[in-house]
Coordinates of C-alpha atoms in Angstrom, one line a residue:
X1 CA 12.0 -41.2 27.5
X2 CA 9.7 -38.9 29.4
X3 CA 12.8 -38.0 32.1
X4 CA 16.0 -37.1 32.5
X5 CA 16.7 -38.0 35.7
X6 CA 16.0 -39.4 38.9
X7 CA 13.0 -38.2 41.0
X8 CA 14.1 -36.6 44.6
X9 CA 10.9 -36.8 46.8
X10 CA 11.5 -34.8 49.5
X11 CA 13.6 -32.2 47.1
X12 CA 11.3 -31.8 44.5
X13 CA 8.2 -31.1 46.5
X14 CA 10.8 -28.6 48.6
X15 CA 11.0 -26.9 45.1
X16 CA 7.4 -27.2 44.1
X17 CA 6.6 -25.2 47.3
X18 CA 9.1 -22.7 46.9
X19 CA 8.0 -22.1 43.7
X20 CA 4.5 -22.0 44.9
X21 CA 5.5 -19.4 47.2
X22 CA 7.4 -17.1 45.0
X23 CA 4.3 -17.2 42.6
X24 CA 2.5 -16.1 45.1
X25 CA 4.2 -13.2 46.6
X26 CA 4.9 -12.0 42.3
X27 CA 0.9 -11.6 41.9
X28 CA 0.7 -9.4 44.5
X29 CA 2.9 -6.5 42.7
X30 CA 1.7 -4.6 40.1
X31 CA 1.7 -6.0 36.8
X32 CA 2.9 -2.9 35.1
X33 CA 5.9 -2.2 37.9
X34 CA 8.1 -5.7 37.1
X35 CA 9.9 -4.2 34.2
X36 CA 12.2 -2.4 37.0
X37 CA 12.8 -5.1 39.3
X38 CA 13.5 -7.6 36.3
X39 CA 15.6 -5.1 35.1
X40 CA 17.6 -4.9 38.2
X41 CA 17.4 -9.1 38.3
X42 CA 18.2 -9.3 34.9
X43 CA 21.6 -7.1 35.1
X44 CA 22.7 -8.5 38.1
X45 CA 22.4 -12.4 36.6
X46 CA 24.3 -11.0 33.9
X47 CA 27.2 -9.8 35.6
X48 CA 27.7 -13.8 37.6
X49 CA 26.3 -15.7 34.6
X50 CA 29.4 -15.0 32.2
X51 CA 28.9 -18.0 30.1
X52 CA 25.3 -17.2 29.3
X53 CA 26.4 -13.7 28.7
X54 CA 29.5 -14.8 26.1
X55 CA 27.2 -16.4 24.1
X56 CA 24.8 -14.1 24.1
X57 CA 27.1 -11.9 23.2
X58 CA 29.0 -13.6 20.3
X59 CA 25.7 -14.6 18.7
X60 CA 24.9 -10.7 18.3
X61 CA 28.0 -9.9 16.8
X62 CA 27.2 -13.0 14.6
X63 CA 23.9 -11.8 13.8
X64 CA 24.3 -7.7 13.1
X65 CA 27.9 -8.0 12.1
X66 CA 27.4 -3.9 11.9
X67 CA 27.2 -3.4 15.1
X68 CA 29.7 -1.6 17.7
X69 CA 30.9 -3.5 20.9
X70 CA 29.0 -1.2 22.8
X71 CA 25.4 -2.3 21.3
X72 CA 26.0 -5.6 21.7
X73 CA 27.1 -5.5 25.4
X74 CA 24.1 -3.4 26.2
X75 CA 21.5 -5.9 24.1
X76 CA 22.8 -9.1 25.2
X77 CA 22.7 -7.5 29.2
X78 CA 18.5 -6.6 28.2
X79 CA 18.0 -10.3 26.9
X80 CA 18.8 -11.4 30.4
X81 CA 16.4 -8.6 31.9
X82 CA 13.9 -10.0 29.3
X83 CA 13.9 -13.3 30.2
X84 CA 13.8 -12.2 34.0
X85 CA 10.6 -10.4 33.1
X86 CA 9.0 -13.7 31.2
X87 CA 9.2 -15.3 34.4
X88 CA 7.5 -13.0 36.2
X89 CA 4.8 -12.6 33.0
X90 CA 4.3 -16.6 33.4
X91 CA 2.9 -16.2 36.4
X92 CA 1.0 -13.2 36.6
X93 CA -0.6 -14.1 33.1
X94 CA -3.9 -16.2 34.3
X95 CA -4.7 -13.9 36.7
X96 CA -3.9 -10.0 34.1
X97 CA -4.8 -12.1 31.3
X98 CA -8.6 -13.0 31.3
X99 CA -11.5 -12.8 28.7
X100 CA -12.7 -9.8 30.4
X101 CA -8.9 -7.9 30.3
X102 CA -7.4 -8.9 27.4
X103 CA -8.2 -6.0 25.2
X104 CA -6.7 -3.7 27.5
X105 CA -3.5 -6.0 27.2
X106 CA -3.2 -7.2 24.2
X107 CA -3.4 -5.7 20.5
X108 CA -4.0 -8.3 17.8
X109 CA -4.8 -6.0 15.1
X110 CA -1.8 -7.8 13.0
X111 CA -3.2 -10.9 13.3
X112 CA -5.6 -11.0 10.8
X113 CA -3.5 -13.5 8.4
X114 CA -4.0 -16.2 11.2
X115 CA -7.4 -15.8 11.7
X116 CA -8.5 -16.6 8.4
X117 CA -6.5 -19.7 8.6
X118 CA -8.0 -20.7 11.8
X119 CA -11.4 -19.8 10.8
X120 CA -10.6 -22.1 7.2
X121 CA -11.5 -25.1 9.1
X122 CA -8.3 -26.5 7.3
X123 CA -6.0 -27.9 9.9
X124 CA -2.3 -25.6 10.9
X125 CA 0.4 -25.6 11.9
X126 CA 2.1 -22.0 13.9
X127 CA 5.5 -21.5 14.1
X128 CA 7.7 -18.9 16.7
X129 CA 11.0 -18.0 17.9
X130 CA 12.0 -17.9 21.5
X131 CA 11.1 -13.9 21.3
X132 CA 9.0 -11.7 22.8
X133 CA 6.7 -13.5 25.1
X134 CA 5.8 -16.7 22.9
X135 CA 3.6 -18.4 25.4
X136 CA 1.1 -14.9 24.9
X137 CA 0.7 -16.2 21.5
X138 CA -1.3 -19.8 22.4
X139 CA -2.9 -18.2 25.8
X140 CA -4.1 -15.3 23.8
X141 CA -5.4 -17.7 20.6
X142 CA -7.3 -20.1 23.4
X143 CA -9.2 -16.9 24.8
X144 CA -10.3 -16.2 21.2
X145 CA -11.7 -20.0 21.0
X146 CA -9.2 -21.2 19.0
X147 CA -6.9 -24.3 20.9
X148 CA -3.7 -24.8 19.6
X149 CA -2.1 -28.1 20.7
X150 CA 2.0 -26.5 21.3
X151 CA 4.9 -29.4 21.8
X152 CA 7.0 -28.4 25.0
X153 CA 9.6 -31.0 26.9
X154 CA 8.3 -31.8 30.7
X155 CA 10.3 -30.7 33.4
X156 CA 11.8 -33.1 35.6
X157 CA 9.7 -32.2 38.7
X158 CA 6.7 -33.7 38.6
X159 CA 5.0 -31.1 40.8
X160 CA 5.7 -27.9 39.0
X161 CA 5.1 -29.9 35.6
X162 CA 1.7 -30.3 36.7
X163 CA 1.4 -27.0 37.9
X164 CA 2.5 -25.3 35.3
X165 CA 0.8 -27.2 32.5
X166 CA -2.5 -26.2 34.4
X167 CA -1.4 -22.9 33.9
X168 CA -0.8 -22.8 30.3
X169 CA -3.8 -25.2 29.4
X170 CA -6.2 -22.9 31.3
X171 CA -7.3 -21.1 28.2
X172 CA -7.9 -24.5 26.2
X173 CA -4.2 -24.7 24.9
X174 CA -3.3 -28.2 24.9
X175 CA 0.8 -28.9 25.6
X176 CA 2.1 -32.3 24.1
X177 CA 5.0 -34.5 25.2
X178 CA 8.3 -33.4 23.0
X179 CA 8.4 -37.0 23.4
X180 CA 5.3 -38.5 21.9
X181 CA 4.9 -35.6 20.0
X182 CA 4.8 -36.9 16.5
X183 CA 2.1 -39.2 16.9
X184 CA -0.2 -37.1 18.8
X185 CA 0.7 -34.2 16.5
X186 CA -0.7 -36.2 13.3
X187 CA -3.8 -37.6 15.1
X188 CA -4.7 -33.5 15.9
X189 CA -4.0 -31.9 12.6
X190 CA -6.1 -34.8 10.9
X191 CA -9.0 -34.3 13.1
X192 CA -8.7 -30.8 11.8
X193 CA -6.7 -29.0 14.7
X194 CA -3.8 -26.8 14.7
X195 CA -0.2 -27.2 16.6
X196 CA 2.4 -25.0 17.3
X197 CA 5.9 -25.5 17.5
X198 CA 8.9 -22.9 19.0
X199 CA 11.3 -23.2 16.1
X200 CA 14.6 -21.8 16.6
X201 CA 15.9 -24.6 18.5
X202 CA 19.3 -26.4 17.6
X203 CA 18.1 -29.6 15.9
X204 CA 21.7 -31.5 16.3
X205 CA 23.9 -32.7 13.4
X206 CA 21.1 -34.8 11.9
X207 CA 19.0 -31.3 11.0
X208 CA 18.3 -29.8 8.3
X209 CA 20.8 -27.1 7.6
X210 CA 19.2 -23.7 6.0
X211 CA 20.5 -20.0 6.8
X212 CA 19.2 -18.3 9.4
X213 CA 20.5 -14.6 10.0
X214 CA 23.8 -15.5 7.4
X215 CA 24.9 -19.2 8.6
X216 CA 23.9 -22.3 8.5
X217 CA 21.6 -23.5 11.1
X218 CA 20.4 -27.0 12.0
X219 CA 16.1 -27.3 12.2
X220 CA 13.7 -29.7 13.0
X221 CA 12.7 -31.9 10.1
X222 CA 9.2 -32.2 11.8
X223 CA 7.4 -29.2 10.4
X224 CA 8.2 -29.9 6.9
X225 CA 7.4 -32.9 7.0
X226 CA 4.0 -32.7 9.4
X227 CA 2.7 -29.8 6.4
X228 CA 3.6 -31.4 3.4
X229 CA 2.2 -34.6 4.6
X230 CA -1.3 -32.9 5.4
X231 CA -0.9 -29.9 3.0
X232 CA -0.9 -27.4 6.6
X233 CA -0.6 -24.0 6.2
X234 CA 1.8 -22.6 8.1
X235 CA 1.6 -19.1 10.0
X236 CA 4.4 -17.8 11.7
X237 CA 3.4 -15.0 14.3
X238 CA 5.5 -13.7 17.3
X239 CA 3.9 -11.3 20.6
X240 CA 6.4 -8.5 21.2
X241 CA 6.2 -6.8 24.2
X242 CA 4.8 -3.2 23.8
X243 CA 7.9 -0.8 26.5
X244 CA 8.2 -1.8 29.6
X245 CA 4.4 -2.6 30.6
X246 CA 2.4 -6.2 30.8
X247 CA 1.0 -5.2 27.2
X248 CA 1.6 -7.1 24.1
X249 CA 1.7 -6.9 20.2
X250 CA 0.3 -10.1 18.2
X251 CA 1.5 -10.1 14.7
X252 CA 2.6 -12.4 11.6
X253 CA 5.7 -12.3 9.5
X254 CA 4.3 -14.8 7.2
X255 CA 1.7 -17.6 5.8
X256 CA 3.1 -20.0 3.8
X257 CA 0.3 -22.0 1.8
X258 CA 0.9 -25.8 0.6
X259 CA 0.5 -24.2 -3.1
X260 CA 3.8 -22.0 -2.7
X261 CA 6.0 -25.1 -1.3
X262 CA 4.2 -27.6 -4.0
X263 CA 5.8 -26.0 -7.0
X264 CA 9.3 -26.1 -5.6
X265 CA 12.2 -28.6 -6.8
X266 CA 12.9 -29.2 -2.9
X267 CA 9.8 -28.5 -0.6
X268 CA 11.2 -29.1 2.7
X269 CA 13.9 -26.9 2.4
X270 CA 11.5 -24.3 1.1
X271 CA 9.8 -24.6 3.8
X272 CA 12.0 -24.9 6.3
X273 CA 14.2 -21.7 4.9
X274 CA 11.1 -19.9 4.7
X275 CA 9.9 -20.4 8.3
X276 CA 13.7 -19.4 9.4
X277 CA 13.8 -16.2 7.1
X278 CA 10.3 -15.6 8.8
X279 CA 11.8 -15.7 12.5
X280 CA 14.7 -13.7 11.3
X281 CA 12.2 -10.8 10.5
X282 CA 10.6 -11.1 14.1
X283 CA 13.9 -10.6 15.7
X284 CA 15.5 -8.3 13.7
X285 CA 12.8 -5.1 14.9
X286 CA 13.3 -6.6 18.7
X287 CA 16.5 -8.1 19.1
X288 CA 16.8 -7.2 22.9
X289 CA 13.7 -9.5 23.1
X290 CA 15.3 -13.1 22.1
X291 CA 16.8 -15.2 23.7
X292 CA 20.8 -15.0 22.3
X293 CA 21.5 -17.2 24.7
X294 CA 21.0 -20.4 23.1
X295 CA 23.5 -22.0 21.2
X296 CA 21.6 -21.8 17.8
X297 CA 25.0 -22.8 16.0
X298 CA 26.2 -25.1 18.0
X299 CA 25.4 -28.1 15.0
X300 CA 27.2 -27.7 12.0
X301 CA 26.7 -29.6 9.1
X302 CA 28.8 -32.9 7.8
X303 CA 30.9 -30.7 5.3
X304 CA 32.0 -27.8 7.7
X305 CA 33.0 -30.9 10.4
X306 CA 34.7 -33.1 7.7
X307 CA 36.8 -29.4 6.6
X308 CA 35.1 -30.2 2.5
X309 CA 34.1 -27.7 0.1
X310 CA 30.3 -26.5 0.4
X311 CA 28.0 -29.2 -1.5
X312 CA 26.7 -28.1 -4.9
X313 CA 23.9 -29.6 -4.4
X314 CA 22.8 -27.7 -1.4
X315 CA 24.2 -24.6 -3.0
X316 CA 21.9 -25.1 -5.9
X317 CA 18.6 -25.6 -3.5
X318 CA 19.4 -22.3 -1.7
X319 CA 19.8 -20.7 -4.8
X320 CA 16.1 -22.0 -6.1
X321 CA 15.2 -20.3 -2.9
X322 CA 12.4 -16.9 -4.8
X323 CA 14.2 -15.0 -2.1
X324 CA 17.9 -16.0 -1.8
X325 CA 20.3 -13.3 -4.3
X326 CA 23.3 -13.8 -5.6
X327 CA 25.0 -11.7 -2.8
X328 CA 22.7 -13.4 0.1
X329 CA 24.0 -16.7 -1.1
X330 CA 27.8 -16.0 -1.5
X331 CA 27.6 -14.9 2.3
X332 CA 26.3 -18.0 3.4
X333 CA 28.5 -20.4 1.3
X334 CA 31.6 -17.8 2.3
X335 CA 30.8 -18.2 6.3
X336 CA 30.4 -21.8 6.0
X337 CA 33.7 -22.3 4.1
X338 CA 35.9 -20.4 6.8
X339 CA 34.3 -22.6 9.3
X340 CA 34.8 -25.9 7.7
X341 CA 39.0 -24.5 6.7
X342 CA 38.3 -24.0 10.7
X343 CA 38.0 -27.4 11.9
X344 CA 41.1 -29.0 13.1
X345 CA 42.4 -32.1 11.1

């Protein structure tokens, strides 16, 4: 399945050219001025958009349970002026972006773990969170002469699907069908290459459940299973944006080496905890930077739907977890316990 629904002509080359034209008339402004006007976009979509902003909102006081009313209204209302802005960065990026700017916009002195991955000749595997700018991360690795081949659903528009992957693939990044991903994926890591995958996305019921800031969240099976099938590396790196100008800061949370999971009782849950924990500690220092948005929750696991006691057996794998205290662990199982006495009968 490649679409989800049915081509419109006329409409969608309407939009293409629209889209088109508002690309162009965004390269003309100053790359360093569009914090203000997404700032003034970004409030005002949160004021009409009061779905979007509940859930931002509830996910905040889900993820810093500390924090006053008043933080988390102001934070979620940035997260819409941030994503306003990485709309606006899209587009001006191939033209700000080049390999004879990029120093000026872009520090990558934290980067260091990837690039001795990357240089290993062993094939990878990168992993993000829908923070920051994430598309800076392959753009920015292509310039450097290192191609990463990143998974990403078409859009429904044929047009601005073509355009747009031209966009992102202009730096050698190579973007791969969500829906043929798997078998393309294999064939690049064992010719050596390295993927990336954003990996904060709801993965349904059929996930694999691991914490992620406190609760339970349902993940992608794919990673684990792509890395311990090839023995991958995985880095997990994020590109914060550096105040209000088209600058950027490249930097890892974590490398996570097929020696560390090999020696677990239950390496896809190691691996898969670990990669969450990792996102975790990008958003935690730039929470106004994700997207709270999403419904990262929205899956809950068979025992919380079916209102049954938290499964010793997946108690006992978090608690195997080198990380995961005593304290950490009673949190989670307490959380998932209300929810599942929370579910009607």
């Amino acid at each position: 399945m490649a679409r989800t629904r049915k081509p419109h002509p006329l409409l969608d080359r309407a939009a293409y050219v629209a889209a088109r034209t508002v690309s162009t008339a965004i390269t003309c402004f100053d790359p360093d001025g569009n914090a203000e006007i997404a700032g003034l976009l970004g409030r005002w979509l949160s004021r009409i958009d009061k779905r979007h902003r509940e859930t931002a909102r509830s996910n905040l006081r889900l993820a810093f349970p500390d924090w006053s009313e008043e933080r988390v209204d102001r934070v979620a209302v940035h997260t819409f002026e941030h994503l306003v802005l990485l709309a606006v960065e899209a587009l001006q990026t191939p033209r700000v972006i080049t390999p004879y700017t990029w120093r000026k916009r872009i520090d990558t002195d934290g980067i260091g773990p990837a690039l001795k991955v990357l240089t290993s000749g062993r094939p990878s595997i990168l992993v993000t969170g829908h923070l920051g700018n994430w598309e800076i991360v392959g753009y920015t690795l292509g310039l450097l002469g290192f191609p990463i081949a990143a998974v990403a659903r078409p859009l429904d528009n044929a047009h601005i699907n073509r355009w747009l992957l031209d966009v992102r693939e202009r730096t050698g990044m190579r973007i791969v069908n969500k829906f043929e991903a798997m078998v393309r994926l294999q064939k690049i890591v064992e010719d050596g290459g390295s993927v990336a995958f954003i990996a904060d996305q709801n993965a349904g019921d059929r996930g694999l459940f691991v914490p992620f800031f406190g609760r339970l969240a349902s993940h992608y099976k794919s990673i684990g299973m792509l890395a311990i099938k090839n023995r991958c590396p995985i880095v997990c790196g994020y590109a914060w944006r550096v105040s209000d100008r088209f600058r950027f800061e490249l930097g890892i949370s974590d490398v996570i080496e097929p020696e560390e999971w090999e020696s677990q009782p239950d390496p896809m849950l190691y691996i898969t905890a670990r990669y969450s924990r990792a996102i975790e500690g990008m958003i935690r220092p730039r929470p106004e930077q994700y997207f709270w948005m999403h419904r990262r929750w929205k899956s809950r696991p068979r025992h919380e739907k079916q209102g049954k006691p938290f499964p010793d057996r997946l108690r006992e794998s978090l608690s195997q977890l080198p990380w995961m205290s005593e304290e950490a662990l009673s949190a989670v199982v307490s959380d998932s316990e209300a929810l599942a006495v929370a579910q009607p009968a």
